[in-house]
Coordinates of C-alpha atoms in Angstrom, one line a residue:
X1 CA -5.6 -1.3 15.5
X2 CA -8.8 0.4 16.3
X3 CA -10.9 2.8 14.2
X4 CA -11.5 6.4 14.9
X5 CA -14.7 6.5 12.9
X6 CA -16.7 3.9 15.0
X7 CA -16.9 2.9 18.7
X8 CA -16.1 -0.5 19.4
X9 CA -19.1 -3.2 19.6
X10 CA -21.2 -2.3 22.8
X11 CA -19.2 1.1 23.8
X12 CA -20.6 4.2 24.3
X13 CA -19.9 6.6 21.6
X14 CA -16.8 8.5 22.1
X15 CA -17.7 11.2 19.6
X16 CA -19.6 14.2 20.7
X17 CA -20.1 16.9 18.5
X18 CA -16.8 16.1 16.8
X19 CA -15.0 16.6 20.1
X20 CA -12.0 14.3 20.8
X21 CA -10.8 13.3 24.4
X22 CA -8.2 12.0 26.0
X23 CA -9.0 8.3 25.1
X24 CA -8.9 9.3 21.2
X25 CA -5.5 10.5 21.9
X26 CA -4.2 7.4 23.8
X27 CA -5.8 5.2 21.3
X28 CA -4.0 7.1 18.3
X29 CA -0.8 7.1 20.0
X30 CA -1.0 3.5 20.9
X31 CA -2.0 2.5 17.3
X32 CA 1.2 4.7 15.9
X33 CA 3.4 3.0 18.4
X34 CA 2.3 -0.4 17.2
X35 CA 2.7 0.5 13.6
X36 CA 6.2 1.7 14.5
X37 CA 7.0 -1.8 15.9
X38 CA 5.3 -3.6 13.1
X39 CA 7.4 -1.2 10.8
X40 CA 10.6 -1.8 12.6
X41 CA 10.2 -5.8 12.8
X42 CA 9.3 -5.7 9.1
X43 CA 12.5 -3.6 7.8
X44 CA 14.9 -5.7 10.1
X45 CA 16.2 -7.8 6.9
X46 CA 17.2 -4.2 5.3
X47 CA 16.1 -5.6 1.7
X48 CA 12.4 -5.2 3.0
X49 CA 13.1 -1.9 4.5
X50 CA 11.3 0.0 1.2
X51 CA 8.4 -2.5 1.3
X52 CA 7.7 -2.0 4.9
X53 CA 8.0 1.7 5.1
X54 CA 5.5 2.0 2.1
X55 CA 3.1 -0.1 3.3
X56 CA 3.4 1.7 6.8
X57 CA 2.7 4.9 5.0
X58 CA -0.3 3.3 3.0
X59 CA -1.6 2.4 6.6
X60 CA -1.6 5.8 7.8
X61 CA -2.6 7.2 4.7
X62 CA -5.7 5.3 5.0
X63 CA -5.9 6.1 8.5
X64 CA -5.9 10.1 8.0
X65 CA -8.4 9.6 5.3
X66 CA -10.8 7.2 6.6
X67 CA -10.0 7.3 10.4
X68 CA -9.8 3.3 10.1
X69 CA -6.6 1.4 9.7
X70 CA -6.4 -1.3 6.9
X71 CA -7.1 -5.0 7.9
X72 CA -4.2 -7.2 8.6
X73 CA -5.1 -9.1 5.6
X74 CA -5.2 -5.9 3.3
X75 CA -1.9 -5.1 5.0
X76 CA 0.0 -8.3 4.2
X77 CA -1.4 -8.3 0.9
X78 CA 0.3 -4.9 0.3
X79 CA 3.6 -6.4 1.8
X80 CA 3.9 -9.3 -0.2
X81 CA 3.1 -7.0 -3.5
X82 CA 5.9 -4.4 -2.4
X83 CA 8.6 -6.5 -1.3
X84 CA 10.2 -7.3 -4.8
X85 CA 9.9 -3.6 -6.3
X86 CA 11.3 -2.2 -3.1
X87 CA 14.3 -4.3 -2.9
X88 CA 16.1 -1.8 -5.5
X89 CA 14.9 1.1 -3.3
X90 CA 16.0 -0.2 -0.1
X91 CA 19.8 -0.8 -1.3
X92 CA 19.5 2.7 -3.0
X93 CA 18.7 4.1 0.4
X94 CA 21.2 2.0 2.4
X95 CA 23.9 2.9 -0.1
X96 CA 23.1 6.6 0.0
X97 CA 22.7 6.7 3.8
X98 CA 26.1 5.0 4.4
X99 CA 28.0 7.2 2.2
X100 CA 26.5 10.5 3.9
X101 CA 27.2 9.1 7.1
X102 CA 30.9 8.2 6.1
X103 CA 31.4 11.5 4.5
X104 CA 30.1 13.6 7.2
X105 CA 32.1 11.6 10.0
X106 CA 35.2 12.0 7.8
X107 CA 34.6 15.7 7.4
X108 CA 34.0 16.3 10.9
X109 CA 37.1 14.3 12.0
X110 CA 39.2 16.5 9.9
X111 CA 40.2 13.4 7.6
X112 CA 39.4 14.9 4.4
X113 CA 39.7 18.6 3.3
X114 CA 37.0 21.2 3.3
X115 CA 36.6 21.9 6.9
X116 CA 33.6 23.6 8.2
X117 CA 32.4 24.7 4.9
X118 CA 32.2 21.1 3.4
X119 CA 30.5 20.0 6.5
X120 CA 27.8 22.2 6.3
X121 CA 27.2 21.8 2.8
X122 CA 27.2 18.1 3.1
X123 CA 25.0 18.2 6.1
X124 CA 22.5 20.5 4.2
X125 CA 22.1 17.9 1.3
X126 CA 21.7 15.2 3.6
X127 CA 19.2 17.3 5.2
X128 CA 17.5 17.8 1.8
X129 CA 17.4 14.6 0.9
X130 CA 16.1 13.4 4.1
X131 CA 12.9 15.6 3.6
X132 CA 12.5 14.5 -0.1
X133 CA 13.0 10.8 0.6
X134 CA 10.3 11.3 3.5
X135 CA 8.0 13.1 0.8
X136 CA 8.7 9.9 -1.4
X137 CA 7.5 7.5 1.6
X138 CA 4.1 9.9 1.8
X139 CA 3.5 9.7 -2.0
X140 CA 4.0 5.8 -1.9
X141 CA 1.4 5.6 0.8
X142 CA -1.0 6.9 -1.6
X143 CA -0.2 4.1 -4.1
X144 CA -0.9 1.3 -1.4
X145 CA 2.8 1.1 -0.7
X146 CA 4.1 0.5 -4.3
X147 CA 5.2 2.5 -7.5
X148 CA 8.1 3.8 -6.2
X149 CA 9.3 5.3 -9.5
X150 CA 5.7 7.4 -10.0
X151 CA 6.3 8.2 -6.4
X152 CA 9.6 9.7 -6.7
X153 CA 8.9 11.7 -9.5
X154 CA 5.9 13.2 -8.0
X155 CA 8.0 14.0 -4.9
X156 CA 10.4 15.9 -6.9
X157 CA 7.8 18.1 -8.7
X158 CA 6.4 18.7 -5.1
X159 CA 9.5 19.9 -3.6
X160 CA 10.3 22.2 -6.7
X161 CA 6.7 23.5 -6.3
X162 CA 6.8 24.0 -2.4
X163 CA 10.3 24.4 -0.9
X164 CA 9.1 25.4 2.3
X165 CA 6.9 22.5 2.9
X166 CA 10.3 20.6 1.7
X167 CA 12.3 22.6 4.3
X168 CA 9.3 21.4 6.9
X169 CA 9.7 17.8 5.8
X170 CA 13.4 18.2 6.0
X171 CA 13.1 19.2 9.4
X172 CA 11.0 16.3 10.4
X173 CA 13.1 13.6 9.2
X174 CA 16.4 15.4 10.5
X175 CA 14.8 15.5 14.0
X176 CA 13.5 12.1 13.9
X177 CA 17.1 10.8 13.0
X178 CA 18.4 13.3 16.1
X179 CA 15.8 11.7 18.2
X180 CA 16.7 8.0 17.1
X181 CA 20.1 8.4 18.6
X182 CA 19.4 10.4 21.6
X183 CA 16.5 8.2 22.9
X184 CA 16.8 4.5 24.2
X185 CA 17.3 1.9 21.5
X186 CA 13.5 0.4 22.6
X187 CA 12.0 3.4 22.0
X188 CA 13.3 3.8 18.4
X189 CA 10.7 1.6 16.8
X190 CA 8.0 3.8 18.5
X191 CA 9.5 6.9 17.1
X192 CA 9.2 5.4 13.3
X193 CA 5.6 5.0 13.6
X194 CA 5.3 9.0 15.0
X195 CA 7.7 10.0 12.2
X196 CA 5.6 8.4 9.4
X197 CA 2.6 10.1 10.7
X198 CA 4.5 13.5 11.3
X199 CA 5.7 13.2 7.7
X200 CA 1.7 12.6 6.5
X201 CA 0.9 15.6 8.6
X202 CA 3.3 17.9 7.2
X203 CA 3.0 16.9 3.7
X204 CA -0.6 17.8 3.9
X205 CA -3.6 16.5 2.3
X206 CA -3.8 15.6 -1.7
X207 CA -7.1 15.5 -3.9
X208 CA -8.3 11.7 -4.5
X209 CA -7.4 11.8 -8.0
X210 CA -3.7 12.5 -7.4
X211 CA -3.7 8.6 -6.2
X212 CA -5.5 6.3 -8.9
X213 CA -6.5 2.7 -7.1
X214 CA -4.0 0.1 -8.0
X215 CA -5.4 -3.0 -9.1

């Protein structure tokens, strides 16, 4: 992945007075597409899904703060360090997603009582949880892809302190889920990279002191 901060060796500088042209946009789009593909491949075993999401978020965190992507070695080291702590998170996220999907399907089909009001409440809860989960992923990125408990507590406080931002993150996560269902399957990995970047953009910058360096 290329750096936005410096031009490639031998190339003419692309930054003229801080302006960005179509080449910068195309390069960023390609980088995010590659990020999504790598994220999907790393998350394929399911148990590594949390580690993959956290490391991808850490890469976007570095990119948005410095203009450069982390090296392959640093990313591999982060992933190896995040796999085992991320297994319980992967299982929990998978279980919650399956239960909510089953509940929504049963309510929509009329197999359980509650009707439209219960369906609406369940959908609202699912949307809110999706936004919260998205913010947790953003927070984990600030810790290099780990420290899920700390990130979960920080995200919970942030959601309560800024409910409008929570709603915006919920909208991003829900839209990404709908697009994943509607687009061709081959485009889903690309969508994953854009979704992580969108979550970071909506969550907004955090002060440097909020994310202490990991050993």
